[in-house]
Short mmCIF file of C-alpha atoms and ligand atoms in Angstrom, two decimals:
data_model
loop_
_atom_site.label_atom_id
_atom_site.label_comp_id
_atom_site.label_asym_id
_atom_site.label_seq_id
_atom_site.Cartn_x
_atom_site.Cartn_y
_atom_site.Cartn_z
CA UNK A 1 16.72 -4.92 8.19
CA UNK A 2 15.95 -6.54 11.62
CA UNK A 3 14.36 -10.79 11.28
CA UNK A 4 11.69 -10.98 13.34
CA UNK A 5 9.66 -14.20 13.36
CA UNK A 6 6.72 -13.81 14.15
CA UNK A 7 5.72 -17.01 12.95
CA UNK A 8 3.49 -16.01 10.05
CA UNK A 9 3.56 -18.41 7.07
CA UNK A 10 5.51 -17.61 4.53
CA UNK A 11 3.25 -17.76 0.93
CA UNK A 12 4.18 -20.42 -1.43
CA UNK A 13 5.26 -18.58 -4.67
CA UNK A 14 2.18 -19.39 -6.75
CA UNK A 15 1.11 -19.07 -10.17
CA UNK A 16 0.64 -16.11 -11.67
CA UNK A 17 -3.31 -16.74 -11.29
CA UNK A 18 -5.97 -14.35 -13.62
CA UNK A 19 -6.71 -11.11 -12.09
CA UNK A 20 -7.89 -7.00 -13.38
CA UNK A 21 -6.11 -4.04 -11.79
CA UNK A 22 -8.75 -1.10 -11.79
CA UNK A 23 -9.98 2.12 -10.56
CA UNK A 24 -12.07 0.73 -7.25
CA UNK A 25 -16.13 1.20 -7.42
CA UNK A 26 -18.53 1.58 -4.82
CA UNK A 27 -19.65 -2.43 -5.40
CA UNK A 28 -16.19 -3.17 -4.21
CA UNK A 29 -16.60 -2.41 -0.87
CA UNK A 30 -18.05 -5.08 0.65
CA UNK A 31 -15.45 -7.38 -0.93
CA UNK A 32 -12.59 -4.71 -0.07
CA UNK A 33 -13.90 -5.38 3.44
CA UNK A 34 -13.80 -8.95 3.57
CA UNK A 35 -9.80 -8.28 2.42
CA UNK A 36 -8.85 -5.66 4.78
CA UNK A 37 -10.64 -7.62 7.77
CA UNK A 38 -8.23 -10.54 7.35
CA UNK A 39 -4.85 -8.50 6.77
CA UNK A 40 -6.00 -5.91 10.27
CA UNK A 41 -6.49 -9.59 11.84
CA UNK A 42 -2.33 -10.87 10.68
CA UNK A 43 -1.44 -7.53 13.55
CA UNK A 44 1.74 -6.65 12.23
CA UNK A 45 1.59 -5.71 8.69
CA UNK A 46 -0.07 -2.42 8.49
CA UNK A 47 -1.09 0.48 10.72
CA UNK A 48 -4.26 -0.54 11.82
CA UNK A 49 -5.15 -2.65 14.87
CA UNK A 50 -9.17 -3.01 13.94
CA UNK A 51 -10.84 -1.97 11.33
CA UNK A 52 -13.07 0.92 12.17
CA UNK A 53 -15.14 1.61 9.07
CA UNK A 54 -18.41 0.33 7.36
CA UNK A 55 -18.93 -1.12 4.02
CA UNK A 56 -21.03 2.02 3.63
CA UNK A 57 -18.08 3.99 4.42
CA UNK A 58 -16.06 2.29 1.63
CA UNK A 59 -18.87 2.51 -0.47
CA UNK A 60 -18.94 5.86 -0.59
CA UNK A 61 -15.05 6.36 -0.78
CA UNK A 62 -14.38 4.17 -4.10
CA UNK A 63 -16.60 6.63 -5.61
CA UNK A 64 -14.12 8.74 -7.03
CA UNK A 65 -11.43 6.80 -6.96
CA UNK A 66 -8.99 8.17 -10.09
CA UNK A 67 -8.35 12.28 -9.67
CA UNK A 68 -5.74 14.47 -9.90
CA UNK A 69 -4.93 13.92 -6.39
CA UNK A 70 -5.58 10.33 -5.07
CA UNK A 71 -6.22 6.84 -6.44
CA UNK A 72 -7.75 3.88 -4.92
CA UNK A 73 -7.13 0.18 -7.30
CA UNK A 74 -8.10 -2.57 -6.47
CA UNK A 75 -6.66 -6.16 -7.89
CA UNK A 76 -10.14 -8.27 -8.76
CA UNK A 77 -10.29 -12.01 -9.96
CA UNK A 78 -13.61 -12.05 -10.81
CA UNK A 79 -16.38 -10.51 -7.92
CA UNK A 80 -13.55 -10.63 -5.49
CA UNK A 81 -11.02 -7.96 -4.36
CA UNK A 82 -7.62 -9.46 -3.65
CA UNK A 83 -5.81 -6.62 -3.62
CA UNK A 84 -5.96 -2.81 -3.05
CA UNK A 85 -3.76 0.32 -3.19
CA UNK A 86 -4.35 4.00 -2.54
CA UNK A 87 -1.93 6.59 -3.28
CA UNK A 88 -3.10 10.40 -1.91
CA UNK A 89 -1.28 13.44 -2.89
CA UNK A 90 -0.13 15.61 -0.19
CA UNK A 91 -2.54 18.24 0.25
CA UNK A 92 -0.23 21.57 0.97
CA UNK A 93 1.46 23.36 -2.29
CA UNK A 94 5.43 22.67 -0.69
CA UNK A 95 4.68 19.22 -0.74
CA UNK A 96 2.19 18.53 -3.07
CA UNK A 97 4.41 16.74 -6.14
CA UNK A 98 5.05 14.07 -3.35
CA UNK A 99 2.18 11.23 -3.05
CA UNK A 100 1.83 8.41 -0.46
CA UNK A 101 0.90 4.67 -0.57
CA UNK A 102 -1.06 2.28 1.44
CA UNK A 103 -1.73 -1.39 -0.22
CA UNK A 104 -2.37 -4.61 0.97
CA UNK A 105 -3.13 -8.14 -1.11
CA UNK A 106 -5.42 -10.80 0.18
CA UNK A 107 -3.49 -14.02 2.63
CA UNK A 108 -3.84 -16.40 -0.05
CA UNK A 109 -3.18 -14.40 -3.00
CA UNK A 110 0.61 -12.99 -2.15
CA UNK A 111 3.71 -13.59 -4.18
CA UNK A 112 1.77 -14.40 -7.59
CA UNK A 113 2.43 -10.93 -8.87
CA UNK A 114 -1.01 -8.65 -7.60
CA UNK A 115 1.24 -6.21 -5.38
CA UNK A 116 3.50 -5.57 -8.33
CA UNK A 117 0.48 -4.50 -11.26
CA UNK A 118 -1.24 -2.45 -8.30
CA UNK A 119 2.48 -0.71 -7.82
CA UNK A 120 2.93 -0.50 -11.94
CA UNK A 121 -0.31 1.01 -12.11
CA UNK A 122 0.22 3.54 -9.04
CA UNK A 123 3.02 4.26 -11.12
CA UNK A 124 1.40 4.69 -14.10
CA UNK A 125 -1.42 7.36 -12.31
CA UNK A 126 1.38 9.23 -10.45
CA UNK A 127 2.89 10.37 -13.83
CA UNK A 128 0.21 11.18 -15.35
CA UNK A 129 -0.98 13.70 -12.88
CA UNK A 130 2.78 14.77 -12.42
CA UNK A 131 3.59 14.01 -9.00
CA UNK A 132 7.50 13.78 -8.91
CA UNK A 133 8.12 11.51 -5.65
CA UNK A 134 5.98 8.28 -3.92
CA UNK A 135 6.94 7.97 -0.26
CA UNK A 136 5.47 5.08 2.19
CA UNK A 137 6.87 3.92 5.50
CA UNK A 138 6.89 0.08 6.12
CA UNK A 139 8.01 -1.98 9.47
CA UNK A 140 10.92 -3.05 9.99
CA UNK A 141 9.82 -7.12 9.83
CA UNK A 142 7.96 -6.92 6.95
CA UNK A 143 10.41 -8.19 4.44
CA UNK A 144 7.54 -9.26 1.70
CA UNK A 145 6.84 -5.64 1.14
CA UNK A 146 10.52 -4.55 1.76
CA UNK A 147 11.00 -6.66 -1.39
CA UNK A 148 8.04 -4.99 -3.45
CA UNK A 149 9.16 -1.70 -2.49
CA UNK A 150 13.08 -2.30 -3.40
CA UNK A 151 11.96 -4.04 -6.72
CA UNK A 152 10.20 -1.11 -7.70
CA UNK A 153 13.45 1.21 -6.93
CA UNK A 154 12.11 2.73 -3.50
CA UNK A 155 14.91 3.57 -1.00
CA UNK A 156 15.38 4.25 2.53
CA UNK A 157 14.88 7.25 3.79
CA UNK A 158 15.13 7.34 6.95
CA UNK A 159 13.58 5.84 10.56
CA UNK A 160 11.00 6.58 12.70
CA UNK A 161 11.27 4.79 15.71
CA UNK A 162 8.39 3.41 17.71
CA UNK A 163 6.33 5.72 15.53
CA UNK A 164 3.53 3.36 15.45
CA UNK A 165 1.83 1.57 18.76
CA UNK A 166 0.05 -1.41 18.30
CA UNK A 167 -1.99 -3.84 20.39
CA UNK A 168 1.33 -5.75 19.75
CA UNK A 169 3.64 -3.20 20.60
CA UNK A 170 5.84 -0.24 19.33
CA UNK A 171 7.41 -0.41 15.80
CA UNK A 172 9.56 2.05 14.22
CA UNK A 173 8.60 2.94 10.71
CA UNK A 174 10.97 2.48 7.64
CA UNK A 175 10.07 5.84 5.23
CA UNK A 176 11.00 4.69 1.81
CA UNK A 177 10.86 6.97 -1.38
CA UNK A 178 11.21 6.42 -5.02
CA UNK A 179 11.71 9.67 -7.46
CA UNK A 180 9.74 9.67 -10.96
CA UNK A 181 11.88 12.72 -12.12
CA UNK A 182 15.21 12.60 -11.65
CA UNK A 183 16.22 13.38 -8.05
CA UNK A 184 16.34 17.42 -7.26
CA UNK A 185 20.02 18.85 -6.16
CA UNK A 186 18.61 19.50 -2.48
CA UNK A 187 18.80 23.34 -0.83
CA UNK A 188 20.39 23.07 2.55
CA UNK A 189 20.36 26.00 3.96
C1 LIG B 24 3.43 -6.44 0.69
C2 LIG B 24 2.40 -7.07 -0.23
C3 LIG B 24 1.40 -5.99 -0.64
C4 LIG B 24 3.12 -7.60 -1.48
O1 LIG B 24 2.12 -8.03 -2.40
P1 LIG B 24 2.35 -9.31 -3.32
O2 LIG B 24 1.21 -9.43 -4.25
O3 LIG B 24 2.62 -10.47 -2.47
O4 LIG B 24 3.68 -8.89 -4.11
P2 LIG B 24 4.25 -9.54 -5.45
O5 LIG B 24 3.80 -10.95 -5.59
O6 LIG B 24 4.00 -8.62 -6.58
O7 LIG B 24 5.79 -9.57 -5.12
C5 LIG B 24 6.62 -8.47 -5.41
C6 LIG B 24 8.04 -8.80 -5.04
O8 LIG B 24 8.18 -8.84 -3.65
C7 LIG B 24 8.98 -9.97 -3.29
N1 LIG B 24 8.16 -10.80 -2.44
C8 LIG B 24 6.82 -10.78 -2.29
N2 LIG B 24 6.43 -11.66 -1.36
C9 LIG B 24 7.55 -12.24 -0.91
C10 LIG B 24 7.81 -13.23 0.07
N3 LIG B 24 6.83 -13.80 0.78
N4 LIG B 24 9.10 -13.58 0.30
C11 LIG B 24 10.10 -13.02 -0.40
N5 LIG B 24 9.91 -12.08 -1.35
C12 LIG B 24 8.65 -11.69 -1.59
C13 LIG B 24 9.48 -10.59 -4.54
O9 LIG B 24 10.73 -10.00 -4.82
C14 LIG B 24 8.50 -10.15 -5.57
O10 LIG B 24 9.06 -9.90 -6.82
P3 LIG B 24 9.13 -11.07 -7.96
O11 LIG B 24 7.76 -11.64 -8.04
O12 LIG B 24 9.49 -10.32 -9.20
O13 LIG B 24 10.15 -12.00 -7.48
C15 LIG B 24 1.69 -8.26 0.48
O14 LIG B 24 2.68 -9.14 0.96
C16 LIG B 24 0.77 -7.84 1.61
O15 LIG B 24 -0.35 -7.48 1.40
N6 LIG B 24 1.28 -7.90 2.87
C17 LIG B 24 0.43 -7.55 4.04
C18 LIG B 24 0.04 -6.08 4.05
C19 LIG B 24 1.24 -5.20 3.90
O16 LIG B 24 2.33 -5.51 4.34
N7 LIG B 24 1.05 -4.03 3.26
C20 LIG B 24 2.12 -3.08 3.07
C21 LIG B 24 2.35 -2.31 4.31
S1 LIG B 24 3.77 -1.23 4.13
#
């Protein structure tokens, strides 16, 4: 992968501090907000450059939040949501045993371990509601989650380049995928 610094502090590996991985509820979502706020504000981690939606929005989204064809989890220590992950299934029937991940931990909770329970448990929801395949796409720079990905046996795909603009310019997208069945023999033709 390409180093780009741009001159984010690197996390002190912490302790592995007390937290809950859950289904997320609609009392979340002020919390969730406070979270997402500060990782839109870092620019260069995920897709979005602002955050466009209301607590109320989020309220009503973590409502169902564990069905047969997405999940939303949040990490909590205590009141306080320091991490979240939603995994959605693709909605057509070709692709449909494929599901795909967005997740982000609170600043000042990374590297103690929250991004790897919300993955086991994304894990643990994708088989049992039998989809086959998790895909995601990650930047190029963003090594932290490079490393969460890889740990968890997610490999690259392929590249999409400058697929995303941002208020800080174009990135190409790294599609990663990790197989919970073993890996189909592929039809070519
Ligand atoms: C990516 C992200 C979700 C990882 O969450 P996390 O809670 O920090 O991850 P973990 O502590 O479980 O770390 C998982 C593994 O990643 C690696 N890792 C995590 N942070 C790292 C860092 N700063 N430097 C090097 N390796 C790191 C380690 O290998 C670690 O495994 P180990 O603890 O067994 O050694 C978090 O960094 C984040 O929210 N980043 C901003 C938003 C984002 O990038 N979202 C994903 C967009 S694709």
């Amino acid at each position: 992968m390409e180093a780009v610094d741009y001159g984010l502090p690197e996390p002190e590996r912490g302790p592995r501090a007390a937290f809950v991985i859950r289904a997320s509820r609609p009392g979340d979502a002020r919390s969730f907000l406070e979270m997402w706020e500060q990782v839109v504000a870092e620019r260069v981690y995920v897709r979005s450059d602002v955050v466009r939606q209301s607590a109320r929005y989020y309220r009503r989204r973590f409502r169902d939040s564990w069905t047969e064809d997405h999940a939303s989890l949040v990490a909590v220590d205590g009141d306080r949501v320091i991490g979240h992950l939603e995994v959605s299934r693709e909605e057509g029937p070709i692709t449909r045993h494929v599901a795909s991940i967005g997740m982000a931990v609170a600043p000042d909770r990374r590297h103690q371990g929250v991004g790897s329970e919300l993955m086991a448990e994304c894990i643990r929801w994708a088989e049992s509601v039998g989809v086959e395949k998790l895909a995601l796409t990650v930047y190029p720079h963003n090594h932290p989650a490079w490393a969460l990905y890889a740990k968890f046996g997610f490999v690259e795909e392929g590249r999409l380049a400058g697929h995303s603009h941002k208020a800080a310019g174009y990135f190409d997208e790294i599609v990663m995928g990790k197989w919970l069945v073993e890996r189909p023999s592929l039809q070519d033709g």
